[in-house]
PDB file of C-alpha atoms in Angstrom:
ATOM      1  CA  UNK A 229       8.480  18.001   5.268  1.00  0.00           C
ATOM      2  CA  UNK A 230      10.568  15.433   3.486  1.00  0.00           C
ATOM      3  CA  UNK A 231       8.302  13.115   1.514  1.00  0.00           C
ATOM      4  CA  UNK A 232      10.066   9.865  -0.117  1.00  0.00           C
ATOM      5  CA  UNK A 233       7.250   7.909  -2.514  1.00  0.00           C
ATOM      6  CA  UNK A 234       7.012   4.484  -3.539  1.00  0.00           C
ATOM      7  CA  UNK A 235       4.802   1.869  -4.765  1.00  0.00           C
ATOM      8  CA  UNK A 236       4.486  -1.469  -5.740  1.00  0.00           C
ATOM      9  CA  UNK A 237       3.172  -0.970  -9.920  1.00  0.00           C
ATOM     10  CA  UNK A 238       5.804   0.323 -10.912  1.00  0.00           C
ATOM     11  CA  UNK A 239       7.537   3.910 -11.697  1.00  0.00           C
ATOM     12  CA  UNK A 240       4.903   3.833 -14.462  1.00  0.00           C
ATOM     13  CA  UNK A 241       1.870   4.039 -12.561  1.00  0.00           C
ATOM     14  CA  UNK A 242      -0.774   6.744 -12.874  1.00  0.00           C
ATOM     15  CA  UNK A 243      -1.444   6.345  -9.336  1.00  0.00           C
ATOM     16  CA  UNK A 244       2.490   7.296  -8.562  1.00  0.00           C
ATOM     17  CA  UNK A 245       2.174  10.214 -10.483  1.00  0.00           C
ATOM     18  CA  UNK A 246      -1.223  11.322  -8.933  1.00  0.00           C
ATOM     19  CA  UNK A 247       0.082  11.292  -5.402  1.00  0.00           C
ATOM     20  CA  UNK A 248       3.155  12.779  -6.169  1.00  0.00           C
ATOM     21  CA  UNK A 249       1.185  15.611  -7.480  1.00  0.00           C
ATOM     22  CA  UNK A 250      -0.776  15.881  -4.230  1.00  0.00           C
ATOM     23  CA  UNK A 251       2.308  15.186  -1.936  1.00  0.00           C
ATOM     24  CA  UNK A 252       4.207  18.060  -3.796  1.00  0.00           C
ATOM     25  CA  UNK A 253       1.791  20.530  -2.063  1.00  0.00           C
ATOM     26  CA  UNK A 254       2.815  19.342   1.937  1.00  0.00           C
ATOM     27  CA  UNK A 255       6.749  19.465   1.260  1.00  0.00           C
ATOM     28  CA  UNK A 256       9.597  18.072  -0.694  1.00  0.00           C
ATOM     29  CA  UNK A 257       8.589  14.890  -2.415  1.00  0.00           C
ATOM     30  CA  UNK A 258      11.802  11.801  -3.995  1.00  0.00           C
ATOM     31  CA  UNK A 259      10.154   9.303  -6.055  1.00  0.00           C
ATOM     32  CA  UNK A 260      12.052   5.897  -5.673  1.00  0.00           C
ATOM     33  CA  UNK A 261       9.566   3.135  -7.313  1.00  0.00           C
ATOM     34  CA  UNK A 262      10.208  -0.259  -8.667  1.00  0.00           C
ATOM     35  CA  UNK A 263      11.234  -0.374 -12.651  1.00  0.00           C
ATOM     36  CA  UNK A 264       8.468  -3.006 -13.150  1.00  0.00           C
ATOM     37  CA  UNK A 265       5.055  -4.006 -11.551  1.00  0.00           C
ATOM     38  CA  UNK A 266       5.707  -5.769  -7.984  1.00  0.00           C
ATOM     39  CA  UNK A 267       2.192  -6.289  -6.977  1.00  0.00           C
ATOM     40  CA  UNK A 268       1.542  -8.744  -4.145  1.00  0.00           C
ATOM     41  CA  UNK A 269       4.960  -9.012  -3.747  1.00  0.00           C
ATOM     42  CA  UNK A 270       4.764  -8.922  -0.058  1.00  0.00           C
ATOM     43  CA  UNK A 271       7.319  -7.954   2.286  1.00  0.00           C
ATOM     44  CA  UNK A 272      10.112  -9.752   0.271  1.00  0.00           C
ATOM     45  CA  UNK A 273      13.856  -8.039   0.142  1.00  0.00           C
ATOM     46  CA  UNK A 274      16.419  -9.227  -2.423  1.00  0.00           C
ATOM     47  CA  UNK A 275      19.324 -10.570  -0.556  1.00  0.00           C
ATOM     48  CA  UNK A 276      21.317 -12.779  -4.045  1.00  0.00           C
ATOM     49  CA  UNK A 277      22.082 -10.392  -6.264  1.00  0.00           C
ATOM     50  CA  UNK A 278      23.021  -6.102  -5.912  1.00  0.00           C
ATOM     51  CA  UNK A 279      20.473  -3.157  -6.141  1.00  0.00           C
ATOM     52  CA  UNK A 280      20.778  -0.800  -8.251  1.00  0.00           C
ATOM     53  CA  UNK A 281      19.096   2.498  -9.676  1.00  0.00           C
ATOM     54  CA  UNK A 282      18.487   4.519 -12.532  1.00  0.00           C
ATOM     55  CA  UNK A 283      16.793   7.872 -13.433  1.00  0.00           C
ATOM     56  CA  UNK A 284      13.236   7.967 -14.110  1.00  0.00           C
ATOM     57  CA  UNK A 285      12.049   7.446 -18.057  1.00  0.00           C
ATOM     58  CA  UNK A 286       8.852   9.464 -17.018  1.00  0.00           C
ATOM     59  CA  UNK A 287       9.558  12.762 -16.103  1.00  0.00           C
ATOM     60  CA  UNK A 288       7.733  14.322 -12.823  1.00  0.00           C
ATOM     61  CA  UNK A 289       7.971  17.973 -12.788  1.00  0.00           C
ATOM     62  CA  UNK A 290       9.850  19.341  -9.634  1.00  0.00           C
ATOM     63  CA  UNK A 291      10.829  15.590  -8.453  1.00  0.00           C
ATOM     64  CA  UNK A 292      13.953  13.960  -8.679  1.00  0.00           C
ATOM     65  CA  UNK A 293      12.815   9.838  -9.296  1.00  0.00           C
ATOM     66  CA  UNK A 294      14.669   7.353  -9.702  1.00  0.00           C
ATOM     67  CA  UNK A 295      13.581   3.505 -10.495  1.00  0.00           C
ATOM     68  CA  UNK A 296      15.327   0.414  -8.641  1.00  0.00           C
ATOM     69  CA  UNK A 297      15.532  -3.324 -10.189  1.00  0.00           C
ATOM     70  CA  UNK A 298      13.871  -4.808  -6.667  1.00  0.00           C
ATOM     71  CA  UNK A 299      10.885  -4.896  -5.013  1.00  0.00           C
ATOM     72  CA  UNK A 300       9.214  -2.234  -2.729  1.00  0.00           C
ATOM     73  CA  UNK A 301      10.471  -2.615   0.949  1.00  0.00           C
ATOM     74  CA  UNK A 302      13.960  -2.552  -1.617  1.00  0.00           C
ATOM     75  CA  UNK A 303      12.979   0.907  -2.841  1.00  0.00           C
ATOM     76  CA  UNK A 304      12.240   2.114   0.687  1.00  0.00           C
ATOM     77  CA  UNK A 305      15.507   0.670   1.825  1.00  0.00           C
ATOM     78  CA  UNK A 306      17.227   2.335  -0.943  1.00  0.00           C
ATOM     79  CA  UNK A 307      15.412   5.584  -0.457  1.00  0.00           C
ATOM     80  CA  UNK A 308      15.785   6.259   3.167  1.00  0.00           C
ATOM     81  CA  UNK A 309      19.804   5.348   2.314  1.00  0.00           C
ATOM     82  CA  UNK A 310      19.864   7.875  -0.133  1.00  0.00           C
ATOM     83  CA  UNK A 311      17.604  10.452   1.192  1.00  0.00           C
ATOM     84  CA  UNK A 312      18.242  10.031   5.322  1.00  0.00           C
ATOM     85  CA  UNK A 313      16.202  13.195   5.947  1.00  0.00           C
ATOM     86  CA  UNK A 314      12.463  12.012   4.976  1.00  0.00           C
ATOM     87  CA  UNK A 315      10.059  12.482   7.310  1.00  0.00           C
ATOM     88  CA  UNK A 316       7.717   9.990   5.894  1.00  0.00           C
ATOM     89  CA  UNK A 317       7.238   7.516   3.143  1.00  0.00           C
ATOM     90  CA  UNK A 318       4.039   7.042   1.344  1.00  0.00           C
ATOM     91  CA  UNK A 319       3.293   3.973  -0.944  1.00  0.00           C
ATOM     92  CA  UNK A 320       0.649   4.346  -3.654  1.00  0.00           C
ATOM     93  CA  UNK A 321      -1.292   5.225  -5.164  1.00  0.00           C
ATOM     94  CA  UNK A 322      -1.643   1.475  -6.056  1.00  0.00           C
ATOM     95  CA  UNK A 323      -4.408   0.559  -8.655  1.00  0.00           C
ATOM     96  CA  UNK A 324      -6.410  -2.100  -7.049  1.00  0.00           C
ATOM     97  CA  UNK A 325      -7.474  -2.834  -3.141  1.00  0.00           C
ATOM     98  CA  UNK A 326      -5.709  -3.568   0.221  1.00  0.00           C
ATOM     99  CA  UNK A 327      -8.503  -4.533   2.469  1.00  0.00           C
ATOM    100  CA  UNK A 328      -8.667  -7.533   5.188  1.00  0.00           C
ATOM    101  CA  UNK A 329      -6.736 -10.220   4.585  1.00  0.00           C
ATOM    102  CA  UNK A 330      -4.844  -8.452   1.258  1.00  0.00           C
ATOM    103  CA  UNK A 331      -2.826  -7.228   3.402  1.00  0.00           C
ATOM    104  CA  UNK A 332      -1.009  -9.828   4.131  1.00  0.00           C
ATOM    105  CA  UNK A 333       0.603 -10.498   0.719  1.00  0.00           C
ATOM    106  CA  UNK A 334       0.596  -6.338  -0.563  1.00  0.00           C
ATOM    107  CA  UNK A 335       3.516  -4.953  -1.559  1.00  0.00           C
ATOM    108  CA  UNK A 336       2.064  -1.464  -0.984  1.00  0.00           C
ATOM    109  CA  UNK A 337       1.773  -1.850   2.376  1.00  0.00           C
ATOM    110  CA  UNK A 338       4.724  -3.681   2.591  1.00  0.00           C
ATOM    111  CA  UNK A 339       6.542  -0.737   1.501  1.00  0.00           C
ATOM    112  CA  UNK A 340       5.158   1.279   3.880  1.00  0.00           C
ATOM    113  CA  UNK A 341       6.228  -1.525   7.117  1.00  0.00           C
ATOM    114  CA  UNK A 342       9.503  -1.155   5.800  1.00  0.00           C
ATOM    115  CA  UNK A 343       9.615   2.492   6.261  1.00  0.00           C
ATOM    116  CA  UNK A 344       8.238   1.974  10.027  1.00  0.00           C
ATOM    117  CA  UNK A 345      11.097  -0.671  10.890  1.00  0.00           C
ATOM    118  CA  UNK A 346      13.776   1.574   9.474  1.00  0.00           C
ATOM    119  CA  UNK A 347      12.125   4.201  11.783  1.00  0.00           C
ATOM    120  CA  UNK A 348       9.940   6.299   9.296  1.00  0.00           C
ATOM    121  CA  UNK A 349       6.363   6.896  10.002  1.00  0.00           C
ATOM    122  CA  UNK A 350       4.446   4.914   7.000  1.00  0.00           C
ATOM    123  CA  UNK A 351       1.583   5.327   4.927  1.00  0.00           C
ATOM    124  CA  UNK A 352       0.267   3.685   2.524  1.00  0.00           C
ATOM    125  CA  UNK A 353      -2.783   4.167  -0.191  1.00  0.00           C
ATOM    126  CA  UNK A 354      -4.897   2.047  -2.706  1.00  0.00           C
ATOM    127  CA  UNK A 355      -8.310   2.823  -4.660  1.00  0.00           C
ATOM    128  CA  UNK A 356     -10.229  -0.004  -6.904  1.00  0.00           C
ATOM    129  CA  UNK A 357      -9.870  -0.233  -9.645  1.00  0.00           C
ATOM    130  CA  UNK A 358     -11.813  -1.721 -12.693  1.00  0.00           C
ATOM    131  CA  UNK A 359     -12.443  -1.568 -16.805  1.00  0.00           C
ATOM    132  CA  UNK A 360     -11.128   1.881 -16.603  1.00  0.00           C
ATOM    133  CA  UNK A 361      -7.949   3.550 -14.358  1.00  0.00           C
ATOM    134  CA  UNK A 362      -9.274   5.247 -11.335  1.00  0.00           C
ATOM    135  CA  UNK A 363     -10.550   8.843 -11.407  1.00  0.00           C
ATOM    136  CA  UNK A 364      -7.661  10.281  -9.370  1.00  0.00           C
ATOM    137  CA  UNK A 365      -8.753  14.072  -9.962  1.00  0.00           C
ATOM    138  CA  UNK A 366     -12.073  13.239  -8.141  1.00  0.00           C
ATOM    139  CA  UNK A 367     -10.588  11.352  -5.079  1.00  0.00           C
ATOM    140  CA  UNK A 368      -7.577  14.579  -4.829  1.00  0.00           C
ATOM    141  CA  UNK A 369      -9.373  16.058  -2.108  1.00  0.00           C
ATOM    142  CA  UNK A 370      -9.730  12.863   0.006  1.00  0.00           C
ATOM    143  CA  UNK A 371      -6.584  11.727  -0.247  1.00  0.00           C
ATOM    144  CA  UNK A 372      -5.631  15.559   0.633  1.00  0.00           C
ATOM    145  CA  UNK A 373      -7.458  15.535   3.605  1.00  0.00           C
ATOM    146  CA  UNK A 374      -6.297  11.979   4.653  1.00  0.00           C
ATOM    147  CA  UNK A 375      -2.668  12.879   4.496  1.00  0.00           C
ATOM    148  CA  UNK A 376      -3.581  16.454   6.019  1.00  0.00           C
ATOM    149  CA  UNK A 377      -5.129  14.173   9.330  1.00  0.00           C
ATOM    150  CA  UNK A 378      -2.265  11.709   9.235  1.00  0.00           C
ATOM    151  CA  UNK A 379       0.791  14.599   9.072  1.00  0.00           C
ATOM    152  CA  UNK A 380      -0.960  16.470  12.270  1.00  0.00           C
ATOM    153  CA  UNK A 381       1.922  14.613  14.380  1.00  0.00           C
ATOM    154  CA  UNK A 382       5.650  13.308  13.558  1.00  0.00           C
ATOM    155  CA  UNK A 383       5.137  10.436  15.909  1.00  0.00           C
ATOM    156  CA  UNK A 384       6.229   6.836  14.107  1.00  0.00           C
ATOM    157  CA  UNK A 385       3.320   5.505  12.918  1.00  0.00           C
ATOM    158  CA  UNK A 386       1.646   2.780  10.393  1.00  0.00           C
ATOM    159  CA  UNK A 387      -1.103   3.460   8.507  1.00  0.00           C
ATOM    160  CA  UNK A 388      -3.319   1.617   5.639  1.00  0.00           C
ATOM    161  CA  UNK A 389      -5.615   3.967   3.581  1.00  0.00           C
ATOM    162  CA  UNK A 390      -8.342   2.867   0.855  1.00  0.00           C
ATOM    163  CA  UNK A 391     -10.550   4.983  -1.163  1.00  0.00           C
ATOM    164  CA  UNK A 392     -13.309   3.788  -2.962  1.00  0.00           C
ATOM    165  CA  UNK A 393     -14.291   5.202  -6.606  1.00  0.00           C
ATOM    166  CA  UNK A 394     -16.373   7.954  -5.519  1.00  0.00           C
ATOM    167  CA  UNK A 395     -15.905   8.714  -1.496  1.00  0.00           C
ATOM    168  CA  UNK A 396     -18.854  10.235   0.406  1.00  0.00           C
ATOM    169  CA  UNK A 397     -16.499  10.972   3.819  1.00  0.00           C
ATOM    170  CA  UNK A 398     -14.011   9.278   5.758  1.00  0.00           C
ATOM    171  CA  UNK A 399     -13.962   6.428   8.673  1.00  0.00           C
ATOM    172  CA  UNK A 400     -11.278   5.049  10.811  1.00  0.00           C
ATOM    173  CA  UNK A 401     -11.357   1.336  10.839  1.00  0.00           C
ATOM    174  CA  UNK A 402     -10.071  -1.696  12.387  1.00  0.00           C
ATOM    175  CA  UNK A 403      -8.819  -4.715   9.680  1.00  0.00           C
ATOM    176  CA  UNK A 404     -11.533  -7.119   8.552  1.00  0.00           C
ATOM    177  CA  UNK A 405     -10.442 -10.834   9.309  1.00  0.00           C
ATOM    178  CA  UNK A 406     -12.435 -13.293   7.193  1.00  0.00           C
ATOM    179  CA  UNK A 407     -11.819 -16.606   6.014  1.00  0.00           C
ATOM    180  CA  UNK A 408     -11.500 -16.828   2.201  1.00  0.00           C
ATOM    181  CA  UNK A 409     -11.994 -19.857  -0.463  1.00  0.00           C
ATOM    182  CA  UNK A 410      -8.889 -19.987  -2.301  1.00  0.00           C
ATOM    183  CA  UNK A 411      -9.726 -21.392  -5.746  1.00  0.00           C
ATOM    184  CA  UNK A 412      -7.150 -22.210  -8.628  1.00  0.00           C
ATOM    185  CA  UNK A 413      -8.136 -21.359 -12.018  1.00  0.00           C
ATOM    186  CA  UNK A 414      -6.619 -24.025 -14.577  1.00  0.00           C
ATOM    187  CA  UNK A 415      -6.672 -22.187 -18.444  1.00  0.00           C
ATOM    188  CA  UNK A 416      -4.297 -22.870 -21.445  1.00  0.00           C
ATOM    189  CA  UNK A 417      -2.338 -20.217 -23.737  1.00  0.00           C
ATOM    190  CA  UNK A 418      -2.353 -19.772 -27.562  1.00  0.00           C
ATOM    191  CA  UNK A 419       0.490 -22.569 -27.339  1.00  0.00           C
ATOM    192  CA  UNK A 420      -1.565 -25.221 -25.840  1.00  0.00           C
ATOM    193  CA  UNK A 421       0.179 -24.956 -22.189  1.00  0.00           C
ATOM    194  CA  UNK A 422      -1.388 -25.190 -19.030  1.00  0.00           C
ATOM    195  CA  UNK A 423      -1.119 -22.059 -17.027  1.00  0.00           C
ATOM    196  CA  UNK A 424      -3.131 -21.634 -13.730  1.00  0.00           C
ATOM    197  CA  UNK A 425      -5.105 -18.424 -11.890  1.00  0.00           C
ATOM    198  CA  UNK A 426      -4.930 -18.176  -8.176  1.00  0.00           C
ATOM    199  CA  UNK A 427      -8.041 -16.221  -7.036  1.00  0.00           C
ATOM    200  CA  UNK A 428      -9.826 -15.350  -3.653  1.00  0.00           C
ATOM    201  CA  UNK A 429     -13.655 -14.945  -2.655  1.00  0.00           C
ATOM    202  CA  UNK A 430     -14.748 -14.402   0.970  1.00  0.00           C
ATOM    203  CA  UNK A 431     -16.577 -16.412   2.244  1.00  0.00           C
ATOM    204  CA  UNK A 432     -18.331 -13.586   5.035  1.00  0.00           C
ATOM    205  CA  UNK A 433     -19.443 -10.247   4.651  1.00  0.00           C
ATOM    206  CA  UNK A 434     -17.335  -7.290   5.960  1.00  0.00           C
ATOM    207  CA  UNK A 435     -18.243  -6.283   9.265  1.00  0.00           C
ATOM    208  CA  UNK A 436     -19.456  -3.532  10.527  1.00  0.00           C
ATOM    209  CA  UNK A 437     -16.721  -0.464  10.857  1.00  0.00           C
ATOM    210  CA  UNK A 438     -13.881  -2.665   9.738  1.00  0.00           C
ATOM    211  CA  UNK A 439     -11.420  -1.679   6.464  1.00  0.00           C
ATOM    212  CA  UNK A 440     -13.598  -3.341   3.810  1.00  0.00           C
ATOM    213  CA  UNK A 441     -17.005  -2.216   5.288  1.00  0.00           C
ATOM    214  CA  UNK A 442     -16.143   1.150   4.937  1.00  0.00           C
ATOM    215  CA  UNK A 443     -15.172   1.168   1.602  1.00  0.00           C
ATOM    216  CA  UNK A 444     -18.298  -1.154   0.418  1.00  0.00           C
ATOM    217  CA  UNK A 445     -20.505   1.820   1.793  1.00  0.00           C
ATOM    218  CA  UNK A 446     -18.371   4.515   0.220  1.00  0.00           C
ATOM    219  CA  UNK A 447     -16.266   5.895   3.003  1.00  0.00           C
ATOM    220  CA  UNK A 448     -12.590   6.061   2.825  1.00  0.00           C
ATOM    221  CA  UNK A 449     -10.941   3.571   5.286  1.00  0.00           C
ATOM    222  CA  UNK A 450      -7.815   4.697   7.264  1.00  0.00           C
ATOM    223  CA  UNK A 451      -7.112   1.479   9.584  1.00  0.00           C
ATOM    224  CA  UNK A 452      -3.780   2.257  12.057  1.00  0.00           C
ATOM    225  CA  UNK A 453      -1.217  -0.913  11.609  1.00  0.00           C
ATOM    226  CA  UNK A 454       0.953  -2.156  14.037  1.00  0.00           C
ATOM    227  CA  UNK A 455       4.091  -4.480  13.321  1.00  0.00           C
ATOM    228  CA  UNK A 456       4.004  -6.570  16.394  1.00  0.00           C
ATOM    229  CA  UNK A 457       1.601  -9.752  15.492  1.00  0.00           C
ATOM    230  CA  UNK A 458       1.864 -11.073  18.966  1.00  0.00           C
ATOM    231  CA  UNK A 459      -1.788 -12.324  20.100  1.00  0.00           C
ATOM    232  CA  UNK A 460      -1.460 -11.131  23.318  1.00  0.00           C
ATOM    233  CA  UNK A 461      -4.828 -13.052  24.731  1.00  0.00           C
ATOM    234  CA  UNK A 462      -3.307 -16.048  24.082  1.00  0.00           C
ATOM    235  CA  UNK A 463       0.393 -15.117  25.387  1.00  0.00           C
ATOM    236  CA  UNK A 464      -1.665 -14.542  28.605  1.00  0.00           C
ATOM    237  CA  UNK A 465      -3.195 -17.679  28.661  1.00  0.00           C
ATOM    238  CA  UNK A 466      -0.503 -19.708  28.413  1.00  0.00           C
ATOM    239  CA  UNK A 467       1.643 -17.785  30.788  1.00  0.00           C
ATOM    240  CA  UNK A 468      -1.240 -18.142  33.300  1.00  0.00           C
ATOM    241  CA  UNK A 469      -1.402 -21.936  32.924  1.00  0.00           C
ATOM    242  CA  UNK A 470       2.254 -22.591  34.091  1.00  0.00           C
TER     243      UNK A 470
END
């Protein structure tokens, strides 16, 4: 198996490094990752100025990794250009959540869509993460068995995965839709200027079975995506009303 990796915080990440690691053990693993953080970049693709990449400053042992001056769904772009045999693309291990409504705006995931509309099965994986970086060498055998369930066929495929800090087993789950109060933080800097925090609460609980349920009781969520946001209900409707 031909594994191309990505993620959205950066070629420096410890989370890059962990799955790599992991990856290594199901087949041949390329590292293309951003040369900066890109988090919550989103699905966005640089279209005014040329890509370009340069050989990783942190050395992964076995790897050839490169880092790109774009965002994620660039690197995957990039990577499936330069290595047209991958089999799959995973994006992660990103330091921090993508549960419910995150998804919308993660660049993780986003990296892993891209793969799936340039006709690469996609995953993609994120842990919480708090005062401390995330105990990677304790979630290794979830994450193993996670990617061991989601290689079992080549079929193209999108798929979000979360761990939580210390997993007790794992669930498959749908996306948990909530409404959120967006609230914007107003602070100042050391200089006296204004600067401003944009920051989310929900304003539900998780339901039962869905992405962020799981992961608030401990399991690790793996919720199957699909690219086609069509709500088909109320297609149907409307097609029956004419």
């Amino acid at each position: 198996m031909n594994i191309l990796i990505t993620n959205d915080d950066g070629i420096y990440s410890p989370g890059i490094a962990a799955l790599a690691n992991i990856a290594k053990t199901f087949g041949t693993v390329r590292i293309v990752a951003p040369d900066v953080e890109q988090s919550s970049m989103g699905h966005a693709i640089t279209h005014s100025r040329p890509l370009s990449y340069k050989k990783s400053p942190i050395a992964f042992e076995g790897i050839d990794a490169f880092r790109v001056n774009g965002t994620p769904a660039d690197c995957v772009a990039l990577g499936l250009h330069l290595y047209s045999d991958t089999n799959v693309v995973l994006s992660g291990i990103n330091m921090g959540p993508n549960l419910g409504n995150s998804m919308w705006h993660s660049g993780t995931l986003a990296a892993a869509k891209q793969a799936v509309l340039l006709g690469v099965k996609g995953i993609a994986l994120s842990t919480p993460v708090g005062r401390t970086e995330p105990d990677f060498e304790k979630l290794k055998p979830f994450v193993v068995s996670s990617l061991e369930e989601l290689f079992i066929n080549n079929e193209l495929a999108l798929y979000n995965v979360n761990f939580p800090p210390e997993p007790k087993g794992i669930r498959w789950t749908r996306q948990s839709v909530r409404l959120y109060d967006g609230n914007v933080v107003p602070g100042e800097d050391p200089m006296g200027r204004k600067h401003f925090w944009i920051t989310v609460t929900p304003l539900e609980p998780a339901e039962e079975d869905t992405d962020r349920w799981a992961v608030d009781h401990g399991y690790v969520s793996i919720t199957p995506l699909r690219l086609d946001l069509t709500n088909e209900a109320e297609l149907v409707g409307h097609l029956m009303s004419k």
